[in-house]
Amino acid sequence: MAQEGLAKRLHGRRKGHALKARQGRLMEQLLPRIAVEVEQPAPARLADLFETAPDRLILEIGFGGGEHLAEGAASNPQTGFIGAEAFINGVAKLLSEVDTRELTNVRVHFGDAHDLLEWLPDACLDRADLLYLDPWRKRRHWKRRFISHETLAELARVIRPGGELRFASDWPDYLTWTLMHLRPRTDFAWTAQVADDWRKPWDGWTRTRYEAKAYREGRVPSYLTFTRT
Ligand SMILES: C[S@@+](CC[C@H](N)C(=O)[O-])C[C@H]1O[C@@H](n2cnc3c(N)ncnc32)[C@H](O)[C@@H]1O
């Protein structure tokens, strides 16, 4: 069943160039130690996934090379970070950071983030970050976009009331799409009051690889923040 769901919902590349020897070793040895086991039931207290007894939990979906997640984890040792990424080269990059920086507050789901969302207990997250997810520009591909009524219902279920959903994109049409999906909802409220609230990144922001690419190519990012009501 999970495989059927995955085949239906996961789009985009899963593999790129061959992994370096160290990355291959980390995939074999480190990943099993910090992987989220979505085949097993989730612990009653999600913080028990971590030995560091974190007081906050943050999920990053589609973390790419993991630069934002790794920096967040290094700067906030009392927070637990869970990352979901389907692209093996991205996962391998994050593992290199986890290993080099000896991060003990990171857990990884290598696979479709939808499967992780379904697995997470209710109201377990303080925040979910969706940064530069594939915009699927052509109209016939819009249904592939990660933001959908189904995933927003899951995000509303797993983010605790008062928690936060963050969405960054450099693609105006995906920003409009996201606002159109979120604005009618009663379980999320857009926090923006003035333009700088979506023009400026969040405090402590680490620029991701895709954001750097957007700037190089002349696109301007926006940052949307929603509170789980
Ligand atoms: C455009 S990239 C952005 C990566 C990173 N967030 C950044 O800003 O550099 C989107 C990433 O989301 C991942 N992704 C897309 N759909 C996913 C899914 N359903 N589950 C897990 N990862 C996904 C892709 O593999 C890709 O690495």
PDB file of C-alpha atoms in Angstrom, residues 34-36 46-47 49-50 52-61 63 66-84 94 98 103-109 116 120 125-129 131 166 204 206:
ATOM      1  CA  ILE A  34      19.195   8.325  12.665  1.00  0.00           C
ATOM      2  CA  ALA A  35      16.468   7.208  10.250  1.00  0.00           C
ATOM      3  CA  VAL A  36      12.838   7.580  11.292  1.00  0.00           C
ATOM      4  CA  LEU A  46       7.785  12.065  19.439  1.00  0.00           C
ATOM      5  CA  ALA A  47      10.661  13.707  21.330  1.00  0.00           C
ATOM      6  CA  LEU A  49      13.092   9.706  18.900  1.00  0.00           C
ATOM      7  CA  PHE A  50      16.004  11.763  20.210  1.00  0.00           C
ATOM      8  CA  THR A  52      18.822  14.792  23.586  1.00  0.00           C
ATOM      9  CA  ALA A  53      15.298  15.201  25.090  1.00  0.00           C
ATOM     10  CA  PRO A  54      14.471  18.200  22.876  1.00  0.00           C
ATOM     11  CA  ASP A  55      11.922  20.726  24.040  1.00  0.00           C
ATOM     12  CA  ARG A  56      10.834  21.683  20.481  1.00  0.00           C
ATOM     13  CA  LEU A  57      10.428  19.708  17.267  1.00  0.00           C
ATOM     14  CA  ILE A  58      10.811  21.068  13.735  1.00  0.00           C
ATOM     15  CA  LEU A  59      10.152  19.237  10.481  1.00  0.00           C
ATOM     16  CA  GLU A  60      11.765  20.267   7.189  1.00  0.00           C
ATOM     17  CA  ILE A  61      10.206  18.811   4.053  1.00  0.00           C
ATOM     18  CA  PHE A  63      15.532  19.717   2.659  1.00  0.00           C
ATOM     19  CA  GLY A  66      20.289  20.072   4.136  1.00  0.00           C
ATOM     20  CA  GLU A  67      22.209  23.329   4.679  1.00  0.00           C
ATOM     21  CA  HIS A  68      19.246  25.056   6.352  1.00  0.00           C
ATOM     22  CA  LEU A  69      18.421  22.043   8.521  1.00  0.00           C
ATOM     23  CA  ALA A  70      22.027  21.398   9.594  1.00  0.00           C
ATOM     24  CA  GLU A  71      22.610  25.033  10.526  1.00  0.00           C
ATOM     25  CA  GLY A  72      19.324  25.102  12.471  1.00  0.00           C
ATOM     26  CA  ALA A  73      20.315  21.951  14.329  1.00  0.00           C
ATOM     27  CA  ALA A  74      23.805  23.257  15.126  1.00  0.00           C
ATOM     28  CA  SER A  75      22.455  26.585  16.418  1.00  0.00           C
ATOM     29  CA  ASN A  76      19.567  25.072  18.417  1.00  0.00           C
ATOM     30  CA  PRO A  77      20.828  21.985  20.237  1.00  0.00           C
ATOM     31  CA  GLN A  78      17.692  21.842  22.438  1.00  0.00           C
ATOM     32  CA  THR A  79      15.440  21.495  19.363  1.00  0.00           C
ATOM     33  CA  GLY A  80      14.906  18.207  17.549  1.00  0.00           C
ATOM     34  CA  PHE A  81      14.985  18.409  13.738  1.00  0.00           C
ATOM     35  CA  ILE A  82      13.326  15.875  11.469  1.00  0.00           C
ATOM     36  CA  GLY A  83      14.069  16.112   7.765  1.00  0.00           C
ATOM     37  CA  ALA A  84      12.340  14.412   4.859  1.00  0.00           C
ATOM     38  CA  LEU A  94      22.958  16.180   5.101  1.00  0.00           C
ATOM     39  CA  VAL A  98      25.539  15.616  10.692  1.00  0.00           C
ATOM     40  CA  LEU A 103      24.845  16.764  15.414  1.00  0.00           C
ATOM     41  CA  THR A 104      22.809  14.591  17.756  1.00  0.00           C
ATOM     42  CA  ASN A 105      19.468  16.352  17.282  1.00  0.00           C
ATOM     43  CA  VAL A 106      18.698  15.323  13.673  1.00  0.00           C
ATOM     44  CA  ARG A 107      16.482  12.488  12.394  1.00  0.00           C
ATOM     45  CA  VAL A 108      15.954  11.722   8.719  1.00  0.00           C
ATOM     46  CA  HIS A 109      13.235  10.223   6.580  1.00  0.00           C
ATOM     47  CA  LEU A 116       6.274  10.651   7.163  1.00  0.00           C
ATOM     48  CA  LEU A 120       3.476  11.529  12.702  1.00  0.00           C
ATOM     49  CA  LEU A 125       5.411  19.550  15.830  1.00  0.00           C
ATOM     50  CA  ASP A 126       6.225  23.104  16.789  1.00  0.00           C
ATOM     51  CA  ARG A 127       7.038  24.034  13.209  1.00  0.00           C
ATOM     52  CA  ALA A 128       7.155  22.718   9.654  1.00  0.00           C
ATOM     53  CA  ASP A 129       9.396  24.283   6.994  1.00  0.00           C
ATOM     54  CA  LEU A 131      11.400  25.740   1.451  1.00  0.00           C
ATOM     55  CA  ARG A 166       6.755  28.262   6.895  1.00  0.00           C
ATOM     56  CA  GLY A 204      18.454  33.292  11.870  1.00  0.00           C
ATOM     57  CA  THR A 206      20.240  30.179   6.384  1.00  0.00           C
TER      58      THR A 206
END
